[in-house]
Amino acid sequence: MGKHFILLSFSLWALCALCKPTEKKDRVHHDPQLSDKVHDDAENFEYDHDAFLGAEEAKTFDQLTPEESKERLGKIVSKIDADKDGFVTVEELRDWIKFAQKRWIFEDVERQWKGHDLNGDGLVSWEEYKNATYGYIFDDPDPDNSFNYKQMMVRDERRFKMADKDGDLIATKEEFTAFLHPEEFEYMKDIVVLETMEDIDKNGDGVIDLDEYIGDMYNHDGDADEPEWVKTEREQFVEFRDKNRDGKMDKEETKDWILPSDYDHAEAEARHLVYESDHNKDGKLTREEIVDKYDLFVGSQATDFGEALVRHDEF
């Protein structure tokens, strides 16, 4: 598996290196929209269904009867109630929505976990990851291989150590997730910034100048005229990226660029769902309150939207 992974990575790298980009490379990490549906409860609850379940999972509920939807929703409530106190708070609902929206991340971790937990102890050590991912390179070295796998391994080891909170070089499932998807974890954001700067900083001076910033997005390749978006990016660098006007982006300026403080859609949706379902207005939801408003959360093939609107107005 490691060999195939490395070869695929190399192929993709080579392809990117040889091809002239036709679109701007986007290094900014944005949380995606919760749904591509219009959020208008006066029309339907499809946005809320996508937000609460994820778009793909929401489709499966459309095939269920109301009774089946309520039963499955009740089981989900048990998962959302993280502290098992019998109530779902805004924070717990927000965390669930973020999980539902990024379910693919956890599925990816599960796939990779199976290929790296070599001794089956429910943990992944650095040695296991290194052997599974890079082992064949050292068993069968190729002197003509121009891609620096050793450098990749050193970078991976540094990230692994950052993800490994207790410093034992053995990753739990959560730590392994932070290693594979560092942009999703607050304590990993510095490594995301550092790796980005290393990718773009071609002269190795520890900062990103204008030429490096543009060069990461666009390959001139002899073109006399730059596309309009490249000119716009030059203006963005001068006016917004380089906040202290010293002609380059340092670590903090790079962090502001690639990890912006976005509007928290999951938080807003969680507050909306609580507000619409909180019958006794105590600021948290019981299982009964959620299941009673199942049409808002999950829907079903037999949902009477007109009836749902009546009950919606009653709250």
PDB file of C-alpha atoms in Angstrom:
ATOM      1  CA  MET A   1       0.000   0.000   0.000  1.00  0.00           C
ATOM      2  CA  GLY A   2       2.851   2.343   0.894  1.00  0.00           C
ATOM      3  CA  LYS A   3       4.519   1.822  -2.470  1.00  0.00           C
ATOM      4  CA  HIS A   4       1.352   2.554  -4.384  1.00  0.00           C
ATOM      5  CA  PHE A   5       0.689   5.629  -2.227  1.00  0.00           C
ATOM      6  CA  ILE A   6       4.166   7.039  -2.858  1.00  0.00           C
ATOM      7  CA  LEU A   7       4.030   6.335  -6.582  1.00  0.00           C
ATOM      8  CA  LEU A   8       0.645   8.002  -6.835  1.00  0.00           C
ATOM      9  CA  SER A   9       1.909  11.011  -4.880  1.00  0.00           C
ATOM     10  CA  PHE A  10       4.944  11.253  -7.147  1.00  0.00           C
ATOM     11  CA  SER A  11       2.815  10.984 -10.283  1.00  0.00           C
ATOM     12  CA  LEU A  12       0.518  13.749  -9.102  1.00  0.00           C
ATOM     13  CA  TRP A  13       3.504  15.918  -8.138  1.00  0.00           C
ATOM     14  CA  ALA A  14       5.146  15.388 -11.501  1.00  0.00           C
ATOM     15  CA  LEU A  15       1.927  16.164 -13.320  1.00  0.00           C
ATOM     16  CA  CYS A  16       1.481  19.395 -11.384  1.00  0.00           C
ATOM     17  CA  ALA A  17       5.114  20.364 -11.978  1.00  0.00           C
ATOM     18  CA  LEU A  18       4.953  19.799 -15.735  1.00  0.00           C
ATOM     19  CA  CYS A  19       1.540  21.292 -16.464  1.00  0.00           C
ATOM     20  CA  LYS A  20       0.852  24.976 -16.676  1.00  0.00           C
ATOM     21  CA  PRO A  21      -1.979  25.797 -14.272  1.00  0.00           C
ATOM     22  CA  THR A  22      -5.074  27.126 -15.982  1.00  0.00           C
ATOM     23  CA  GLU A  23      -6.770  28.077 -12.725  1.00  0.00           C
ATOM     24  CA  LYS A  24      -5.554  29.773  -9.600  1.00  0.00           C
ATOM     25  CA  LYS A  25      -4.180  27.452  -6.932  1.00  0.00           C
ATOM     26  CA  ASP A  26      -6.163  27.995  -3.749  1.00  0.00           C
ATOM     27  CA  ARG A  27      -4.216  27.486  -0.534  1.00  0.00           C
ATOM     28  CA  VAL A  28      -6.891  29.057   1.651  1.00  0.00           C
ATOM     29  CA  HIS A  29      -8.681  26.632   3.983  1.00  0.00           C
ATOM     30  CA  HIS A  30     -12.378  27.528   4.095  1.00  0.00           C
ATOM     31  CA  ASP A  31     -15.118  25.544   5.786  1.00  0.00           C
ATOM     32  CA  PRO A  32     -17.469  24.500   2.974  1.00  0.00           C
ATOM     33  CA  GLN A  33     -21.097  25.570   2.877  1.00  0.00           C
ATOM     34  CA  LEU A  34     -23.409  23.255   4.811  1.00  0.00           C
ATOM     35  CA  SER A  35     -25.658  22.795   1.785  1.00  0.00           C
ATOM     36  CA  ASP A  36     -26.142  24.096  -1.723  1.00  0.00           C
ATOM     37  CA  LYS A  37     -29.877  24.421  -0.993  1.00  0.00           C
ATOM     38  CA  VAL A  38     -31.488  27.784  -0.193  1.00  0.00           C
ATOM     39  CA  HIS A  39     -32.023  28.156   3.557  1.00  0.00           C
ATOM     40  CA  ASP A  40     -35.656  29.181   3.666  1.00  0.00           C
ATOM     41  CA  ASP A  41     -37.791  27.374   6.229  1.00  0.00           C
ATOM     42  CA  ALA A  42     -40.899  28.905   4.686  1.00  0.00           C
ATOM     43  CA  GLU A  43     -40.285  26.760   1.594  1.00  0.00           C
ATOM     44  CA  ASN A  44     -38.751  23.539   2.910  1.00  0.00           C
ATOM     45  CA  PHE A  45     -36.245  22.130   5.381  1.00  0.00           C
ATOM     46  CA  GLU A  46     -33.830  20.664   2.826  1.00  0.00           C
ATOM     47  CA  TYR A  47     -30.987  22.951   3.882  1.00  0.00           C
ATOM     48  CA  ASP A  48     -31.411  21.885   7.510  1.00  0.00           C
ATOM     49  CA  HIS A  49     -31.463  18.200   6.511  1.00  0.00           C
ATOM     50  CA  ASP A  50     -28.206  18.581   4.559  1.00  0.00           C
ATOM     51  CA  ALA A  51     -26.627  20.562   7.385  1.00  0.00           C
ATOM     52  CA  PHE A  52     -27.610  18.119  10.105  1.00  0.00           C
ATOM     53  CA  LEU A  53     -26.864  14.875   8.270  1.00  0.00           C
ATOM     54  CA  GLY A  54     -24.609  15.772   5.362  1.00  0.00           C
ATOM     55  CA  ALA A  55     -26.030  15.871   1.855  1.00  0.00           C
ATOM     56  CA  GLU A  56     -25.489  12.199   1.019  1.00  0.00           C
ATOM     57  CA  GLU A  57     -26.903  10.869   4.285  1.00  0.00           C
ATOM     58  CA  ALA A  58     -29.886  13.229   4.015  1.00  0.00           C
ATOM     59  CA  LYS A  59     -30.894  11.505   0.776  1.00  0.00           C
ATOM     60  CA  THR A  60     -31.245   8.180   2.588  1.00  0.00           C
ATOM     61  CA  PHE A  61     -33.793   9.643   5.000  1.00  0.00           C
ATOM     62  CA  ASP A  62     -35.955  10.789   2.097  1.00  0.00           C
ATOM     63  CA  GLN A  63     -36.694   7.120   1.448  1.00  0.00           C
ATOM     64  CA  LEU A  64     -37.904   6.380   5.000  1.00  0.00           C
ATOM     65  CA  THR A  65     -41.343   6.521   6.564  1.00  0.00           C
ATOM     66  CA  PRO A  66     -41.858   9.064   9.372  1.00  0.00           C
ATOM     67  CA  GLU A  67     -41.677   6.255  11.930  1.00  0.00           C
ATOM     68  CA  GLU A  68     -38.366   4.999  10.531  1.00  0.00           C
ATOM     69  CA  SER A  69     -36.971   8.544  10.415  1.00  0.00           C
ATOM     70  CA  LYS A  70     -37.897   9.155  14.034  1.00  0.00           C
ATOM     71  CA  GLU A  71     -36.326   5.881  15.133  1.00  0.00           C
ATOM     72  CA  ARG A  72     -33.044   6.590  13.352  1.00  0.00           C
ATOM     73  CA  LEU A  73     -33.032  10.186  14.556  1.00  0.00           C
ATOM     74  CA  GLY A  74     -33.424   9.009  18.135  1.00  0.00           C
ATOM     75  CA  LYS A  75     -30.287   6.881  17.757  1.00  0.00           C
ATOM     76  CA  ILE A  76     -28.390   9.851  16.337  1.00  0.00           C
ATOM     77  CA  VAL A  77     -29.404  11.976  19.331  1.00  0.00           C
ATOM     78  CA  SER A  78     -27.622   9.511  21.599  1.00  0.00           C
ATOM     79  CA  LYS A  79     -24.425  10.086  19.631  1.00  0.00           C
ATOM     80  CA  ILE A  80     -24.790  13.878  19.700  1.00  0.00           C
ATOM     81  CA  ASP A  81     -25.229  13.943  23.496  1.00  0.00           C
ATOM     82  CA  ALA A  82     -21.491  13.662  24.151  1.00  0.00           C
ATOM     83  CA  ASP A  83     -21.623  13.965  27.957  1.00  0.00           C
ATOM     84  CA  LYS A  84     -24.640  11.638  28.200  1.00  0.00           C
ATOM     85  CA  ASP A  85     -26.604  13.993  30.455  1.00  0.00           C
ATOM     86  CA  GLY A  86     -29.820  13.568  28.475  1.00  0.00           C
ATOM     87  CA  PHE A  87     -29.631  16.998  26.817  1.00  0.00           C
ATOM     88  CA  VAL A  88     -28.213  18.281  23.526  1.00  0.00           C
ATOM     89  CA  THR A  89     -26.577  21.681  23.816  1.00  0.00           C
ATOM     90  CA  VAL A  90     -25.755  24.143  21.040  1.00  0.00           C
ATOM     91  CA  GLU A  91     -22.094  23.161  21.388  1.00  0.00           C
ATOM     92  CA  GLU A  92     -22.825  19.436  21.058  1.00  0.00           C
ATOM     93  CA  LEU A  93     -25.079  20.068  18.080  1.00  0.00           C
ATOM     94  CA  ARG A  94     -22.420  22.274  16.457  1.00  0.00           C
ATOM     95  CA  ASP A  95     -19.800  19.553  16.894  1.00  0.00           C
ATOM     96  CA  TRP A  96     -22.154  16.974  15.394  1.00  0.00           C
ATOM     97  CA  ILE A  97     -22.858  19.171  12.363  1.00  0.00           C
ATOM     98  CA  LYS A  98     -19.133  19.628  11.799  1.00  0.00           C
ATOM     99  CA  PHE A  99     -18.680  15.866  12.011  1.00  0.00           C
ATOM    100  CA  ALA A 100     -21.562  15.230   9.600  1.00  0.00           C
ATOM    101  CA  GLN A 101     -20.184  17.764   7.137  1.00  0.00           C
ATOM    102  CA  LYS A 102     -16.708  16.265   7.219  1.00  0.00           C
ATOM    103  CA  ARG A 103     -17.601  12.619   7.447  1.00  0.00           C
ATOM    104  CA  TRP A 104     -15.313  11.948   4.475  1.00  0.00           C
ATOM    105  CA  ILE A 105     -12.335  12.907   6.630  1.00  0.00           C
ATOM    106  CA  PHE A 106     -13.125  10.240   9.190  1.00  0.00           C
ATOM    107  CA  GLU A 107     -13.773   7.698   6.438  1.00  0.00           C
ATOM    108  CA  ASP A 108     -10.366   8.539   4.982  1.00  0.00           C
ATOM    109  CA  VAL A 109      -8.759   8.083   8.394  1.00  0.00           C
ATOM    110  CA  GLU A 110     -10.428   4.684   8.783  1.00  0.00           C
ATOM    111  CA  ARG A 111      -9.077   3.541   5.417  1.00  0.00           C
ATOM    112  CA  GLN A 112      -5.556   4.690   6.191  1.00  0.00           C
ATOM    113  CA  TRP A 113      -5.720   3.367   9.744  1.00  0.00           C
ATOM    114  CA  LYS A 114      -6.160  -0.174   8.474  1.00  0.00           C
ATOM    115  CA  GLY A 115      -3.068   0.140   6.311  1.00  0.00           C
ATOM    116  CA  HIS A 116      -0.833   1.606   9.021  1.00  0.00           C
ATOM    117  CA  ASP A 117      -1.786  -0.145  12.258  1.00  0.00           C
ATOM    118  CA  LEU A 118       0.476  -3.015  11.328  1.00  0.00           C
ATOM    119  CA  ASN A 119       0.395  -4.863  14.660  1.00  0.00           C
ATOM    120  CA  GLY A 120      -3.341  -4.402  15.151  1.00  0.00           C
ATOM    121  CA  ASP A 121      -3.076  -2.848  18.624  1.00  0.00           C
ATOM    122  CA  GLY A 122      -5.464   0.022  17.910  1.00  0.00           C
ATOM    123  CA  LEU A 123      -2.636   2.555  17.696  1.00  0.00           C
ATOM    124  CA  VAL A 124      -0.290   3.763  14.956  1.00  0.00           C
ATOM    125  CA  SER A 125       3.307   4.381  15.922  1.00  0.00           C
ATOM    126  CA  TRP A 126       5.680   6.526  13.876  1.00  0.00           C
ATOM    127  CA  GLU A 127       7.678   3.390  13.053  1.00  0.00           C
ATOM    128  CA  GLU A 128       4.543   1.692  11.713  1.00  0.00           C
ATOM    129  CA  TYR A 129       3.620   4.682   9.580  1.00  0.00           C
ATOM    130  CA  LYS A 130       7.191   5.097   8.307  1.00  0.00           C
ATOM    131  CA  ASN A 131       7.519   1.420   7.414  1.00  0.00           C
ATOM    132  CA  ALA A 132       4.109   1.244   5.727  1.00  0.00           C
ATOM    133  CA  THR A 133       4.616   4.444   3.749  1.00  0.00           C
ATOM    134  CA  TYR A 134       8.351   4.621   3.051  1.00  0.00           C
ATOM    135  CA  GLY A 135       9.669   1.151   3.844  1.00  0.00           C
ATOM    136  CA  TYR A 136       9.951  -0.087   0.278  1.00  0.00           C
ATOM    137  CA  ILE A 137      12.110   2.913  -0.673  1.00  0.00           C
ATOM    138  CA  PHE A 138      14.823   1.870   1.741  1.00  0.00           C
ATOM    139  CA  ASP A 139      14.436  -1.823   0.866  1.00  0.00           C
ATOM    140  CA  ASP A 140      14.810  -1.076  -2.838  1.00  0.00           C
ATOM    141  CA  PRO A 141      16.433   2.363  -3.255  1.00  0.00           C
ATOM    142  CA  ASP A 142      16.352   3.965  -6.688  1.00  0.00           C
ATOM    143  CA  PRO A 143      19.299   6.351  -7.203  1.00  0.00           C
ATOM    144  CA  ASP A 144      17.655   7.804 -10.294  1.00  0.00           C
ATOM    145  CA  ASN A 145      14.571   8.849  -8.365  1.00  0.00           C
ATOM    146  CA  SER A 146      14.742  12.633  -8.418  1.00  0.00           C
ATOM    147  CA  PHE A 147      11.966  13.116  -5.894  1.00  0.00           C
ATOM    148  CA  ASN A 148      13.354  13.484  -2.398  1.00  0.00           C
ATOM    149  CA  TYR A 149      11.445  10.876  -0.417  1.00  0.00           C
ATOM    150  CA  LYS A 150      13.767  11.298   2.540  1.00  0.00           C
ATOM    151  CA  GLN A 151      12.791  14.945   2.758  1.00  0.00           C
ATOM    152  CA  MET A 152       9.126  13.946   2.610  1.00  0.00           C
ATOM    153  CA  MET A 153       9.694  11.496   5.455  1.00  0.00           C
ATOM    154  CA  VAL A 154      11.413  14.111   7.612  1.00  0.00           C
ATOM    155  CA  ARG A 155       8.501  16.461   7.048  1.00  0.00           C
ATOM    156  CA  ASP A 156       5.994  13.729   7.886  1.00  0.00           C
ATOM    157  CA  GLU A 157       7.889  12.894  11.065  1.00  0.00           C
ATOM    158  CA  ARG A 158       7.796  16.516  12.174  1.00  0.00           C
ATOM    159  CA  ARG A 159       4.035  16.657  11.572  1.00  0.00           C
ATOM    160  CA  PHE A 160       3.517  13.306  13.321  1.00  0.00           C
ATOM    161  CA  LYS A 161       5.346  14.612  16.391  1.00  0.00           C
ATOM    162  CA  MET A 162       3.203  17.746  16.396  1.00  0.00           C
ATOM    163  CA  ALA A 163       0.000  15.679  16.228  1.00  0.00           C
ATOM    164  CA  ASP A 164       1.244  13.345  18.980  1.00  0.00           C
ATOM    165  CA  LYS A 165       0.169  15.314  22.044  1.00  0.00           C
ATOM    166  CA  ASP A 166       1.789  13.106  24.687  1.00  0.00           C
ATOM    167  CA  GLY A 167       5.072  12.767  22.827  1.00  0.00           C
ATOM    168  CA  ASP A 168       5.258   8.962  22.851  1.00  0.00           C
ATOM    169  CA  LEU A 169       5.463   8.707  19.026  1.00  0.00           C
ATOM    170  CA  ILE A 170       2.340   6.546  19.090  1.00  0.00           C
ATOM    171  CA  ALA A 171      -0.844   8.032  17.643  1.00  0.00           C
ATOM    172  CA  THR A 172      -4.364   7.459  18.857  1.00  0.00           C
ATOM    173  CA  LYS A 173      -7.153   7.651  16.280  1.00  0.00           C
ATOM    174  CA  GLU A 174      -7.651  11.355  17.073  1.00  0.00           C
ATOM    175  CA  GLU A 175      -3.929  12.102  16.857  1.00  0.00           C
ATOM    176  CA  PHE A 176      -3.680  10.205  13.577  1.00  0.00           C
ATOM    177  CA  THR A 177      -6.594  12.268  12.250  1.00  0.00           C
ATOM    178  CA  ALA A 178      -4.748  15.443  13.247  1.00  0.00           C
ATOM    179  CA  PHE A 179      -1.658  14.141  11.442  1.00  0.00           C
ATOM    180  CA  LEU A 180      -3.533  13.379   8.213  1.00  0.00           C
ATOM    181  CA  HIS A 181      -5.812  16.452   8.304  1.00  0.00           C
ATOM    182  CA  PRO A 182      -3.983  19.107  10.353  1.00  0.00           C
ATOM    183  CA  GLU A 183      -6.089  21.983   9.027  1.00  0.00           C
ATOM    184  CA  GLU A 184      -9.032  20.606  11.035  1.00  0.00           C
ATOM    185  CA  PHE A 185      -7.307  20.996  14.418  1.00  0.00           C
ATOM    186  CA  GLU A 186      -6.502  24.236  16.209  1.00  0.00           C
ATOM    187  CA  TYR A 187      -3.273  22.912  17.742  1.00  0.00           C
ATOM    188  CA  MET A 188      -2.009  21.851  14.300  1.00  0.00           C
ATOM    189  CA  LYS A 189      -2.477  25.168  12.534  1.00  0.00           C
ATOM    190  CA  ASP A 190       1.129  26.274  13.024  1.00  0.00           C
ATOM    191  CA  ILE A 191       2.370  23.228  11.099  1.00  0.00           C
ATOM    192  CA  VAL A 192      -0.079  23.979   8.274  1.00  0.00           C
ATOM    193  CA  VAL A 193       1.375  27.483   8.048  1.00  0.00           C
ATOM    194  CA  LEU A 194       4.958  26.245   8.239  1.00  0.00           C
ATOM    195  CA  GLU A 195       4.480  23.634   5.508  1.00  0.00           C
ATOM    196  CA  THR A 196       2.746  26.173   3.267  1.00  0.00           C
ATOM    197  CA  MET A 197       5.570  28.669   3.716  1.00  0.00           C
ATOM    198  CA  GLU A 198       8.167  26.005   2.948  1.00  0.00           C
ATOM    199  CA  ASP A 199       6.303  25.120  -0.265  1.00  0.00           C
ATOM    200  CA  ILE A 200       6.169  28.714  -1.485  1.00  0.00           C
ATOM    201  CA  ASP A 201       9.400  30.183  -0.055  1.00  0.00           C
ATOM    202  CA  LYS A 202      11.760  29.215  -2.880  1.00  0.00           C
ATOM    203  CA  ASN A 203      14.785  31.240  -1.704  1.00  0.00           C
ATOM    204  CA  GLY A 204      14.582  29.871   1.836  1.00  0.00           C
ATOM    205  CA  ASP A 205      14.624  33.208   3.649  1.00  0.00           C
ATOM    206  CA  GLY A 206      11.668  32.271   5.871  1.00  0.00           C
ATOM    207  CA  VAL A 207       9.169  34.685   4.334  1.00  0.00           C
ATOM    208  CA  ILE A 208       7.053  34.880   1.175  1.00  0.00           C
ATOM    209  CA  ASP A 209       7.716  37.757  -1.211  1.00  0.00           C
ATOM    210  CA  LEU A 210       5.446  38.906  -4.023  1.00  0.00           C
ATOM    211  CA  ASP A 211       7.200  36.923  -6.743  1.00  0.00           C
ATOM    212  CA  GLU A 212       7.003  33.721  -4.676  1.00  0.00           C
ATOM    213  CA  TYR A 213       3.341  34.368  -3.881  1.00  0.00           C
ATOM    214  CA  ILE A 214       2.442  34.795  -7.555  1.00  0.00           C
ATOM    215  CA  GLY A 215       4.810  32.043  -8.692  1.00  0.00           C
ATOM    216  CA  ASP A 216       2.987  29.529  -6.517  1.00  0.00           C
ATOM    217  CA  MET A 217      -0.257  30.275  -8.342  1.00  0.00           C
ATOM    218  CA  TYR A 218       0.836  31.032 -11.867  1.00  0.00           C
ATOM    219  CA  ASN A 219       3.539  29.877 -14.282  1.00  0.00           C
ATOM    220  CA  HIS A 220       4.313  32.597 -16.812  1.00  0.00           C
ATOM    221  CA  ASP A 221       5.782  30.108 -19.304  1.00  0.00           C
ATOM    222  CA  GLY A 222       6.674  32.870 -21.733  1.00  0.00           C
ATOM    223  CA  ASP A 223       3.298  34.626 -21.682  1.00  0.00           C
ATOM    224  CA  ALA A 224       3.563  38.321 -22.411  1.00  0.00           C
ATOM    225  CA  ASP A 225       0.302  39.194 -20.713  1.00  0.00           C
ATOM    226  CA  GLU A 226      -0.839  37.950 -17.326  1.00  0.00           C
ATOM    227  CA  PRO A 227      -4.452  36.904 -16.815  1.00  0.00           C
ATOM    228  CA  GLU A 228      -6.570  39.464 -15.039  1.00  0.00           C
ATOM    229  CA  TRP A 229      -6.832  37.322 -11.891  1.00  0.00           C
ATOM    230  CA  VAL A 230      -3.021  37.392 -11.530  1.00  0.00           C
ATOM    231  CA  LYS A 231      -3.049  41.201 -11.563  1.00  0.00           C
ATOM    232  CA  THR A 232      -5.790  41.104  -8.936  1.00  0.00           C
ATOM    233  CA  GLU A 233      -3.690  38.779  -6.770  1.00  0.00           C
ATOM    234  CA  ARG A 234      -0.751  41.191  -6.981  1.00  0.00           C
ATOM    235  CA  GLU A 235      -3.028  43.924  -5.670  1.00  0.00           C
ATOM    236  CA  GLN A 236      -4.340  41.595  -2.958  1.00  0.00           C
ATOM    237  CA  PHE A 237      -0.800  40.885  -1.794  1.00  0.00           C
ATOM    238  CA  VAL A 238       0.123  44.559  -1.569  1.00  0.00           C
ATOM    239  CA  GLU A 239      -3.140  45.813  -0.113  1.00  0.00           C
ATOM    240  CA  PHE A 240      -4.227  42.964   2.194  1.00  0.00           C
ATOM    241  CA  ARG A 241      -1.759  40.090   2.557  1.00  0.00           C
ATOM    242  CA  ASP A 242       1.296  42.167   3.430  1.00  0.00           C
ATOM    243  CA  LYS A 243      -0.213  43.953   6.409  1.00  0.00           C
ATOM    244  CA  ASN A 244       2.934  45.733   7.599  1.00  0.00           C
ATOM    245  CA  ARG A 245       3.891  46.792   4.048  1.00  0.00           C
ATOM    246  CA  ASP A 246       7.412  45.346   4.196  1.00  0.00           C
ATOM    247  CA  GLY A 247       7.090  43.554   0.854  1.00  0.00           C
ATOM    248  CA  LYS A 248       6.746  40.037   2.231  1.00  0.00           C
ATOM    249  CA  MET A 249       4.473  37.807   4.268  1.00  0.00           C
ATOM    250  CA  ASP A 250       5.727  36.506   7.592  1.00  0.00           C
ATOM    251  CA  LYS A 251       4.257  33.610   9.575  1.00  0.00           C
ATOM    252  CA  GLU A 252       1.340  35.573  11.064  1.00  0.00           C
ATOM    253  CA  GLU A 253       0.447  37.207   7.757  1.00  0.00           C
ATOM    254  CA  THR A 254       0.549  33.826   6.023  1.00  0.00           C
ATOM    255  CA  LYS A 255      -1.675  32.355   8.733  1.00  0.00           C
ATOM    256  CA  ASP A 256      -4.225  35.153   8.269  1.00  0.00           C
ATOM    257  CA  TRP A 257      -4.210  34.379   4.541  1.00  0.00           C
ATOM    258  CA  ILE A 258      -4.563  30.577   4.506  1.00  0.00           C
ATOM    259  CA  LEU A 259      -6.513  30.110   7.759  1.00  0.00           C
ATOM    260  CA  PRO A 260      -8.986  33.008   7.869  1.00  0.00           C
ATOM    261  CA  SER A 261     -11.455  33.394  10.710  1.00  0.00           C
ATOM    262  CA  ASP A 262     -14.544  32.436   8.744  1.00  0.00           C
ATOM    263  CA  TYR A 263     -18.153  32.798   9.748  1.00  0.00           C
ATOM    264  CA  ASP A 264     -19.055  29.631  11.662  1.00  0.00           C
ATOM    265  CA  HIS A 265     -21.927  28.154   9.653  1.00  0.00           C
ATOM    266  CA  ALA A 266     -22.164  25.104  11.918  1.00  0.00           C
ATOM    267  CA  GLU A 267     -22.551  27.274  15.013  1.00  0.00           C
ATOM    268  CA  ALA A 268     -25.252  29.363  13.340  1.00  0.00           C
ATOM    269  CA  GLU A 269     -27.166  26.287  12.184  1.00  0.00           C
ATOM    270  CA  ALA A 270     -26.918  24.677  15.624  1.00  0.00           C
ATOM    271  CA  ARG A 271     -28.420  27.785  17.223  1.00  0.00           C
ATOM    272  CA  HIS A 272     -31.154  27.835  14.599  1.00  0.00           C
ATOM    273  CA  LEU A 273     -32.085  24.187  15.211  1.00  0.00           C
ATOM    274  CA  VAL A 274     -32.149  24.669  18.975  1.00  0.00           C
ATOM    275  CA  TYR A 275     -34.257  27.806  18.702  1.00  0.00           C
ATOM    276  CA  GLU A 276     -36.804  26.079  16.457  1.00  0.00           C
ATOM    277  CA  SER A 277     -37.020  22.900  18.555  1.00  0.00           C
ATOM    278  CA  ASP A 278     -36.618  24.081  22.145  1.00  0.00           C
ATOM    279  CA  HIS A 279     -40.240  23.772  23.316  1.00  0.00           C
ATOM    280  CA  ASN A 280     -39.636  24.791  26.940  1.00  0.00           C
ATOM    281  CA  LYS A 281     -37.014  27.429  26.023  1.00  0.00           C
ATOM    282  CA  ASP A 282     -34.343  26.185  28.432  1.00  0.00           C
ATOM    283  CA  GLY A 283     -31.586  26.565  25.820  1.00  0.00           C
ATOM    284  CA  LYS A 284     -31.028  22.843  25.268  1.00  0.00           C
ATOM    285  CA  LEU A 285     -32.865  19.964  23.661  1.00  0.00           C
ATOM    286  CA  THR A 286     -34.170  16.681  24.956  1.00  0.00           C
ATOM    287  CA  ARG A 287     -34.458  13.627  22.751  1.00  0.00           C
ATOM    288  CA  GLU A 288     -38.225  14.122  22.715  1.00  0.00           C
ATOM    289  CA  GLU A 289     -37.961  17.736  21.546  1.00  0.00           C
ATOM    290  CA  ILE A 290     -35.687  16.733  18.669  1.00  0.00           C
ATOM    291  CA  VAL A 291     -37.736  13.724  17.566  1.00  0.00           C
ATOM    292  CA  ASP A 292     -40.932  15.795  17.777  1.00  0.00           C
ATOM    293  CA  LYS A 293     -39.393  18.133  15.188  1.00  0.00           C
ATOM    294  CA  TYR A 294     -37.973  15.295  13.100  1.00  0.00           C
ATOM    295  CA  ASP A 295     -39.178  16.973   9.889  1.00  0.00           C
ATOM    296  CA  LEU A 296     -36.822  19.893  10.596  1.00  0.00           C
ATOM    297  CA  PHE A 297     -33.824  17.654  11.300  1.00  0.00           C
ATOM    298  CA  VAL A 298     -34.199  14.750   8.880  1.00  0.00           C
ATOM    299  CA  GLY A 299     -37.483  14.579   6.971  1.00  0.00           C
ATOM    300  CA  SER A 300     -38.961  11.465   5.347  1.00  0.00           C
ATOM    301  CA  GLN A 301     -40.759  10.352   2.211  1.00  0.00           C
ATOM    302  CA  ALA A 302     -44.150  11.069   3.781  1.00  0.00           C
ATOM    303  CA  THR A 303     -43.487  14.421   5.453  1.00  0.00           C
ATOM    304  CA  ASP A 304     -46.455  16.741   5.107  1.00  0.00           C
ATOM    305  CA  PHE A 305     -44.705  20.082   4.765  1.00  0.00           C
ATOM    306  CA  GLY A 306     -47.897  22.071   5.222  1.00  0.00           C
ATOM    307  CA  GLU A 307     -48.525  20.363   8.543  1.00  0.00           C
ATOM    308  CA  ALA A 308     -44.907  20.890   9.498  1.00  0.00           C
ATOM    309  CA  LEU A 309     -45.238  24.630   8.901  1.00  0.00           C
ATOM    310  CA  VAL A 310     -48.244  24.787  11.208  1.00  0.00           C
ATOM    311  CA  ARG A 311     -46.259  23.132  13.995  1.00  0.00           C
ATOM    312  CA  HIS A 312     -43.298  25.370  13.157  1.00  0.00           C
ATOM    313  CA  ASP A 313     -45.423  28.478  13.693  1.00  0.00           C
ATOM    314  CA  GLU A 314     -46.739  27.158  16.997  1.00  0.00           C
ATOM    315  CA  PHE A 315     -43.246  27.445  18.468  1.00  0.00           C
TER     316      PHE A 315
END
